[in-house]
Amino acid sequence: MAENDAHPHLTGRDFLTLGDFSASEFTELLERGLDMKRRWKAGDRPRTLEHKTLAMIFEKQSLRTRSTFDIAMFQLGGHSVLLSQNFIGVGVRESIRDVAKNLERWVDGVMARTYGHGTLHELAEHASVPVINGLSDRYHPCQLTADYLTLMETFGSVDGLRLAFVGDGNNVCNSHIQAAAVTGVSLVIAAPEGFDPDPETLAAARAKGADVTIVRDPREAARGADALYTDVWISMGDEEDADRRRTAFRGFTVTPEWFNDLSPRGVFMHDLPAHYGEETVEEAVHHERSVVFDQAENRLHAHKAILHAVMAAEPA
Ligand code: CP
Ligand code: NVA
């Protein structure tokens, strides 16, 4: 794929959930991300987003998403504008619609991290430019794009992989389900009763043929897995429910001892930040079988692929 090729079918599209993309579109994004990473490391400096600007709205904290979208725009020759909720007060100081109607006059794309997923839909409905989900209460599609880049690098291909997600059926878990539907990866989720992933997301993925199983025992899920993935028990916005969650998730703390149950090539994954002593421990994240910092690195290359795909040329 030539670096300057646009993706006519992706140009101008929103990137709100992986459920909106076909298997071939997602594969194309992954291939683009791997290609961009390889070429960047070889010294190639394509400026496919020269003179383009991305607005970045953050209602919640972020290290990885904020840094890597900013760096991605810079590396592609463009520019980003950081708008924290304290500055702009989306839906408080000004309506979501009016924020969208202002931004579309200045920028070529909007990336937003929101509490409610509905805020992203409203931004997307009213903005003529693409809106990218930088995490909502329901989905984290950019994370899963980076995670699948990491799986492709680690295993050469994702064909035939068995992935275990243990913990809360949260935004990251819901995006795992959608990723499984477009990649054919076999996904086993272990969550305590009452913390299952979104049933509509699960039903939609299964209707597309996704192989997703839900169990209650996290050690059972881990057995034979090629990748064992966990995420925090208390996501941003869940803080008031912290005590109940800590009780419900007892027995779900992934330690290096669990790695003995994985397939011989099995790796450990986490999107970060980690809450050590809860869903995992420092020794697991920094273990030789951990690919956690590869995932973090790949956020940059995934975001470059996404930005290039939706912003590099005018909508068809
Ligand atoms: N994994 C992830 O989205 O990290 P941040 O919250 O730091 O952006
Ligand atoms: N589930 C976590 C992911 C953070 C990147 C949260 O929403 O806080």
Short mmCIF file of C-alpha atoms and ligand atoms in Angstrom, two decimals:
data_model
loop_
_atom_site.label_atom_id
_atom_site.label_comp_id
_atom_site.label_asym_id
_atom_site.label_seq_id
_atom_site.Cartn_x
_atom_site.Cartn_y
_atom_site.Cartn_z
CA MET A 1 0.00 0.00 0.00
CA ALA A 2 1.57 3.33 -1.02
CA GLU A 3 1.88 5.78 1.85
CA ASN A 4 -0.14 8.48 0.15
CA ASP A 5 -3.04 6.25 -0.87
CA ALA A 6 -6.26 7.37 0.75
CA HIS A 7 -8.92 4.89 1.83
CA PRO A 8 -11.88 6.15 -0.20
CA HIS A 9 -14.34 4.04 1.79
CA LEU A 10 -12.95 5.19 5.18
CA THR A 11 -12.35 8.85 4.36
CA GLY A 12 -14.65 11.16 6.28
CA ARG A 13 -16.05 8.32 8.42
CA ASP A 14 -16.46 8.52 12.18
CA PHE A 15 -14.49 6.03 14.28
CA LEU A 16 -16.85 5.43 17.18
CA THR A 17 -16.91 1.64 17.58
CA LEU A 18 -15.31 -1.33 15.81
CA GLY A 19 -18.87 -2.57 15.22
CA ASP A 20 -19.11 0.03 12.43
CA PHE A 21 -16.29 -1.54 10.40
CA SER A 22 -16.08 -4.65 8.25
CA ALA A 23 -13.43 -7.32 8.62
CA SER A 24 -11.60 -6.08 5.52
CA GLU A 25 -11.71 -2.44 6.67
CA PHE A 26 -10.24 -3.36 10.05
CA THR A 27 -7.56 -5.54 8.44
CA GLU A 28 -6.70 -2.68 6.11
CA LEU A 29 -6.27 -0.34 9.09
CA LEU A 30 -4.01 -2.84 10.83
CA GLU A 31 -1.89 -3.32 7.74
CA ARG A 32 -1.65 0.44 7.35
CA GLY A 33 -0.55 0.78 11.00
CA LEU A 34 2.16 -1.87 10.65
CA ASP A 35 3.36 -0.33 7.42
CA MET A 36 3.48 3.16 8.93
CA LYS A 37 5.41 1.89 11.94
CA ARG A 38 7.96 0.07 9.77
CA ARG A 39 8.42 3.04 7.48
CA TRP A 40 8.71 5.56 10.31
CA LYS A 41 11.44 3.42 11.90
CA ALA A 42 13.20 3.25 8.51
CA GLY A 43 13.33 7.04 8.38
CA ASP A 44 10.39 7.66 6.04
CA ARG A 45 8.52 10.87 6.98
CA PRO A 46 5.27 11.07 4.98
CA ARG A 47 3.29 14.25 5.71
CA THR A 48 -0.14 13.08 4.63
CA LEU A 49 -1.95 15.35 7.13
CA GLU A 50 -0.02 18.53 6.36
CA HIS A 51 -2.11 21.62 7.22
CA LYS A 52 -4.76 19.46 8.89
CA THR A 53 -5.84 20.01 12.48
CA LEU A 54 -7.34 17.61 15.02
CA ALA A 55 -9.30 18.91 18.03
CA MET A 56 -8.86 16.68 21.09
CA ILE A 57 -11.62 16.88 23.72
CA PHE A 58 -10.92 15.23 27.07
CA GLU A 59 -13.61 14.93 29.74
CA LYS A 60 -11.38 12.44 31.62
CA GLN A 61 -7.70 11.95 32.33
CA SER A 62 -5.30 10.33 29.84
CA LEU A 63 -1.61 9.69 29.32
CA ARG A 64 -1.45 7.41 26.29
CA THR A 65 -4.39 8.63 24.21
CA ARG A 66 -3.57 12.28 24.65
CA SER A 67 0.16 11.89 23.94
CA THR A 68 -0.13 9.54 21.00
CA PHE A 69 -2.85 11.44 19.11
CA ASP A 70 -0.82 14.62 19.52
CA ILE A 71 2.40 12.94 18.38
CA ALA A 72 0.57 11.16 15.53
CA MET A 73 -0.69 14.47 14.14
CA PHE A 74 2.79 15.98 14.46
CA GLN A 75 4.48 13.02 12.73
CA LEU A 76 2.01 13.20 9.81
CA GLY A 77 2.68 16.91 9.34
CA GLY A 78 -0.50 18.15 11.03
CA HIS A 79 -1.37 19.82 14.28
CA SER A 80 -3.60 19.14 17.29
CA VAL A 81 -5.51 21.41 19.67
CA LEU A 82 -6.07 20.14 23.20
CA LEU A 83 -9.45 21.03 24.71
CA SER A 84 -9.95 19.76 28.23
CA GLN A 85 -13.43 19.74 29.73
CA ASN A 86 -12.24 22.39 32.21
CA PHE A 87 -11.57 24.72 29.31
CA ILE A 88 -14.62 24.18 27.17
CA GLY A 89 -17.38 22.68 29.36
CA VAL A 90 -19.03 20.50 26.69
CA GLY A 91 -22.74 20.28 27.50
CA VAL A 92 -22.24 22.59 30.50
CA ARG A 93 -20.92 25.94 29.29
CA GLU A 94 -22.09 25.21 25.77
CA SER A 95 -24.33 22.59 24.14
CA ILE A 96 -22.70 19.57 22.47
CA ARG A 97 -24.29 20.61 19.19
CA ASP A 98 -22.81 24.12 19.36
CA VAL A 99 -19.37 22.76 20.24
CA ALA A 100 -19.59 20.55 17.12
CA LYS A 101 -20.85 23.43 14.96
CA ASN A 102 -17.92 25.62 16.01
CA LEU A 103 -15.22 22.98 15.72
CA GLU A 104 -16.24 21.86 12.22
CA ARG A 105 -15.49 25.38 10.96
CA TRP A 106 -11.86 25.16 12.11
CA VAL A 107 -10.63 21.60 12.25
CA ASP A 108 -10.49 18.49 10.03
CA GLY A 109 -11.31 15.97 12.74
CA VAL A 110 -12.34 15.67 16.38
CA MET A 111 -11.08 13.05 18.83
CA ALA A 112 -13.06 12.94 22.07
CA ARG A 113 -12.80 11.05 25.36
CA THR A 114 -16.19 11.29 27.03
CA TYR A 115 -18.09 9.87 29.97
CA GLY A 116 -21.26 9.06 28.05
CA HIS A 117 -21.04 7.35 24.67
CA GLY A 118 -24.08 9.45 23.68
CA THR A 119 -21.91 12.58 23.73
CA LEU A 120 -19.82 11.11 20.92
CA HIS A 121 -22.93 10.33 18.90
CA GLU A 122 -24.17 13.86 19.37
CA LEU A 123 -20.81 15.33 18.34
CA ALA A 124 -20.75 13.06 15.30
CA GLU A 125 -24.32 13.89 14.35
CA HIS A 126 -23.65 17.64 14.31
CA ALA A 127 -20.04 17.83 13.11
CA SER A 128 -19.36 17.50 9.39
CA VAL A 129 -15.81 16.31 10.16
CA PRO A 130 -14.93 12.79 11.40
CA VAL A 131 -15.27 12.10 15.12
CA ILE A 132 -12.95 9.54 16.73
CA ASN A 133 -13.77 7.80 20.02
CA GLY A 134 -10.80 8.19 22.37
CA LEU A 135 -12.73 6.14 24.99
CA SER A 136 -16.28 6.39 26.25
CA ASP A 137 -18.11 4.55 29.00
CA ARG A 138 -19.00 1.87 26.42
CA TYR A 139 -16.13 1.42 23.97
CA HIS A 140 -12.41 1.93 23.43
CA PRO A 141 -11.85 1.14 19.72
CA CYS A 142 -8.47 2.92 19.39
CA GLN A 143 -7.07 0.73 22.17
CA LEU A 144 -8.17 -2.46 20.41
CA THR A 145 -6.65 -1.29 17.14
CA ALA A 146 -3.29 -0.94 18.92
CA ASP A 147 -3.82 -4.28 20.68
CA TYR A 148 -4.42 -6.09 17.41
CA LEU A 149 -1.31 -4.47 15.90
CA THR A 150 0.53 -5.93 18.87
CA LEU A 151 -1.00 -9.37 18.35
CA MET A 152 -0.06 -9.30 14.67
CA GLU A 153 3.53 -8.36 15.53
CA THR A 154 3.74 -10.94 18.30
CA PHE A 155 2.21 -13.88 16.45
CA GLY A 156 2.68 -12.93 12.78
CA SER A 157 -1.08 -13.19 12.24
CA VAL A 158 -4.19 -13.32 14.39
CA ASP A 159 -5.57 -16.39 12.66
CA GLY A 160 -6.49 -19.14 15.11
CA LEU A 161 -5.67 -17.10 18.22
CA ARG A 162 -7.45 -17.71 21.50
CA LEU A 163 -7.73 -14.61 23.66
CA ALA A 164 -8.89 -14.46 27.30
CA PHE A 165 -10.22 -11.25 28.85
CA VAL A 166 -10.61 -11.47 32.62
CA GLY A 167 -12.25 -8.77 34.72
CA ASP A 168 -14.94 -6.17 34.26
CA GLY A 169 -17.23 -6.35 31.21
CA ASN A 170 -16.38 -2.69 30.57
CA ASN A 171 -15.58 -0.42 27.62
CA VAL A 172 -12.37 -2.31 26.77
CA CYS A 173 -14.17 -5.66 27.04
CA ASN A 174 -17.00 -4.47 24.75
CA SER A 175 -14.45 -3.41 22.14
CA HIS A 176 -12.75 -6.81 22.48
CA ILE A 177 -16.05 -8.42 21.54
CA GLN A 178 -16.39 -6.23 18.46
CA ALA A 179 -12.76 -6.90 17.51
CA ALA A 180 -13.36 -10.65 17.79
CA ALA A 181 -16.28 -10.30 15.39
CA VAL A 182 -14.14 -8.69 12.69
CA THR A 183 -10.99 -10.78 13.16
CA GLY A 184 -12.37 -14.26 13.90
CA VAL A 185 -10.27 -14.49 17.05
CA SER A 186 -11.78 -16.80 19.66
CA LEU A 187 -12.53 -14.80 22.82
CA VAL A 188 -13.25 -16.15 26.31
CA ILE A 189 -14.40 -13.59 28.86
CA ALA A 190 -14.36 -14.26 32.59
CA ALA A 191 -16.37 -11.77 34.63
CA PRO A 192 -18.14 -12.09 37.98
CA GLU A 193 -21.92 -12.27 37.86
CA GLY A 194 -23.34 -8.75 37.46
CA PHE A 195 -20.28 -7.50 35.55
CA ASP A 196 -20.92 -9.01 32.14
CA PRO A 197 -20.26 -7.00 28.98
CA ASP A 198 -23.00 -5.12 27.15
CA PRO A 199 -25.59 -7.70 25.97
CA GLU A 200 -26.45 -5.79 22.78
CA THR A 201 -22.79 -5.63 21.77
CA LEU A 202 -22.47 -9.36 22.44
CA ALA A 203 -25.61 -10.24 20.49
CA ALA A 204 -24.55 -8.09 17.51
CA ALA A 205 -21.09 -9.69 17.47
CA ARG A 206 -22.50 -13.21 17.70
CA ALA A 207 -24.91 -12.41 14.86
CA LYS A 208 -21.80 -11.68 12.76
CA GLY A 209 -20.38 -15.07 13.73
CA ALA A 210 -18.09 -14.01 16.60
CA ASP A 211 -16.80 -16.85 18.78
CA VAL A 212 -17.27 -15.34 22.27
CA THR A 213 -17.80 -17.36 25.44
CA ILE A 214 -18.52 -16.03 28.93
CA VAL A 215 -17.39 -17.97 32.00
CA ARG A 216 -17.16 -17.09 35.70
CA ASP A 217 -13.80 -18.67 36.55
CA PRO A 218 -10.85 -16.49 35.42
CA ARG A 219 -8.36 -19.36 35.71
CA GLU A 220 -10.51 -21.44 33.37
CA ALA A 221 -10.49 -18.58 30.84
CA ALA A 222 -6.70 -18.26 31.02
CA ARG A 223 -6.07 -21.96 30.41
CA GLY A 224 -4.53 -22.44 26.97
CA ALA A 225 -4.95 -18.78 25.97
CA ASP A 226 -2.48 -17.18 23.56
CA ALA A 227 -3.12 -13.80 25.14
CA LEU A 228 -4.40 -13.08 28.63
CA TYR A 229 -5.82 -9.57 28.89
CA THR A 230 -7.07 -7.65 31.89
CA ASP A 231 -8.18 -4.09 32.67
CA VAL A 232 -9.05 -2.12 35.79
CA TRP A 233 -12.00 -3.11 37.99
CA ILE A 234 -12.83 0.53 38.63
CA SER A 235 -12.97 2.49 35.41
CA MET A 236 -13.04 6.27 35.29
CA GLY A 237 -16.59 7.14 36.33
CA ASP A 238 -17.06 3.99 38.49
CA GLU A 239 -15.29 5.38 41.56
CA GLU A 240 -18.43 5.56 43.71
CA ASP A 241 -18.90 1.82 43.26
CA ALA A 242 -15.30 0.97 44.22
CA ASP A 243 -15.92 -1.07 47.39
CA ARG A 244 -18.58 -3.31 45.84
CA ARG A 245 -16.33 -3.89 42.85
CA ARG A 246 -13.27 -4.79 44.93
CA THR A 247 -15.35 -7.41 46.71
CA ALA A 248 -16.92 -8.82 43.54
CA PHE A 249 -13.57 -9.17 41.75
CA ARG A 250 -11.79 -11.13 44.49
CA GLY A 251 -9.81 -13.93 42.82
CA PHE A 252 -9.41 -11.96 39.57
CA THR A 253 -5.94 -10.53 40.31
CA VAL A 254 -3.67 -11.74 37.48
CA THR A 255 -0.22 -12.70 38.76
CA PRO A 256 2.75 -14.22 36.88
CA GLU A 257 1.81 -17.62 38.32
CA TRP A 258 -1.20 -17.62 35.97
CA PHE A 259 1.13 -17.47 32.97
CA ASN A 260 2.00 -21.17 33.46
CA ASP A 261 -1.56 -22.00 32.35
CA LEU A 262 -1.32 -20.11 29.05
CA SER A 263 -0.39 -21.71 25.75
CA PRO A 264 3.40 -22.05 25.40
CA ARG A 265 3.47 -18.85 23.31
CA GLY A 266 0.95 -17.04 25.54
CA VAL A 267 1.47 -13.36 26.43
CA PHE A 268 0.03 -10.96 28.99
CA MET A 269 -1.79 -7.77 27.92
CA HIS A 270 -3.19 -4.69 29.68
CA ASP A 271 -4.29 -1.36 28.21
CA LEU A 272 -2.95 0.68 31.18
CA PRO A 273 -3.10 2.44 33.54
CA ALA A 274 -2.88 -0.52 35.94
CA HIS A 275 -4.27 -0.44 39.48
CA TYR A 276 -1.63 -2.59 41.14
CA GLY A 277 -2.94 -4.93 43.80
CA GLU A 278 -6.36 -5.03 42.11
CA GLU A 279 -6.63 -6.51 38.58
CA THR A 280 -2.91 -7.32 38.42
CA VAL A 281 0.49 -6.76 40.02
CA GLU A 282 3.62 -4.90 38.96
CA GLU A 283 5.51 -8.19 38.41
CA ALA A 284 2.99 -9.24 35.73
CA VAL A 285 3.09 -5.97 33.79
CA HIS A 286 6.90 -5.97 33.80
CA HIS A 287 7.21 -9.74 33.20
CA GLU A 288 9.10 -11.12 30.18
CA ARG A 289 5.81 -12.52 28.84
CA SER A 290 4.15 -9.12 29.03
CA VAL A 291 3.59 -7.13 25.81
CA VAL A 292 1.98 -4.26 27.70
CA PHE A 293 4.49 -1.61 26.63
CA ASP A 294 4.33 -2.81 23.01
CA GLN A 295 0.59 -2.14 23.22
CA ALA A 296 1.32 1.35 24.53
CA GLU A 297 3.87 1.96 21.76
CA ASN A 298 1.40 0.77 19.16
CA ARG A 299 -1.19 3.32 20.22
CA LEU A 300 0.89 5.81 18.23
CA HIS A 301 0.97 3.73 15.06
CA ALA A 302 -2.69 2.71 15.36
CA HIS A 303 -3.70 6.36 15.70
CA LYS A 304 -1.62 7.35 12.70
CA ALA A 305 -3.43 4.70 10.65
CA ILE A 306 -6.85 5.82 11.91
CA LEU A 307 -6.15 9.54 11.36
CA HIS A 308 -4.74 8.89 7.91
CA ALA A 309 -7.74 6.74 6.99
CA VAL A 310 -10.45 9.19 8.04
CA MET A 311 -8.72 12.54 7.42
CA ALA A 312 -6.15 12.20 4.63
CA ALA A 313 -8.41 13.09 1.73
CA GLU A 314 -11.73 14.81 1.21
CA PRO A 315 -14.83 12.60 1.57
CA ALA A 316 -15.78 10.88 -1.68
N1 CP B 1 -5.03 2.95 27.63
C1 CP B 1 -5.37 4.24 27.59
O1 CP B 1 -6.34 4.65 26.94
O2 CP B 1 -4.56 5.06 28.31
P1 CP B 1 -4.89 6.56 28.74
O3 CP B 1 -6.10 6.52 29.61
O4 CP B 1 -3.67 7.04 29.48
O5 CP B 1 -5.13 7.36 27.49
N1 NVA B 2 -11.60 0.80 31.51
C1 NVA B 2 -10.68 1.89 31.75
C2 NVA B 2 -9.79 2.07 30.59
C3 NVA B 2 -8.77 3.17 30.74
C4 NVA B 2 -7.90 3.34 29.53
C5 NVA B 2 -11.46 3.15 32.05
O1 NVA B 2 -12.46 3.41 31.39
O2 NVA B 2 -11.07 3.90 32.96
#
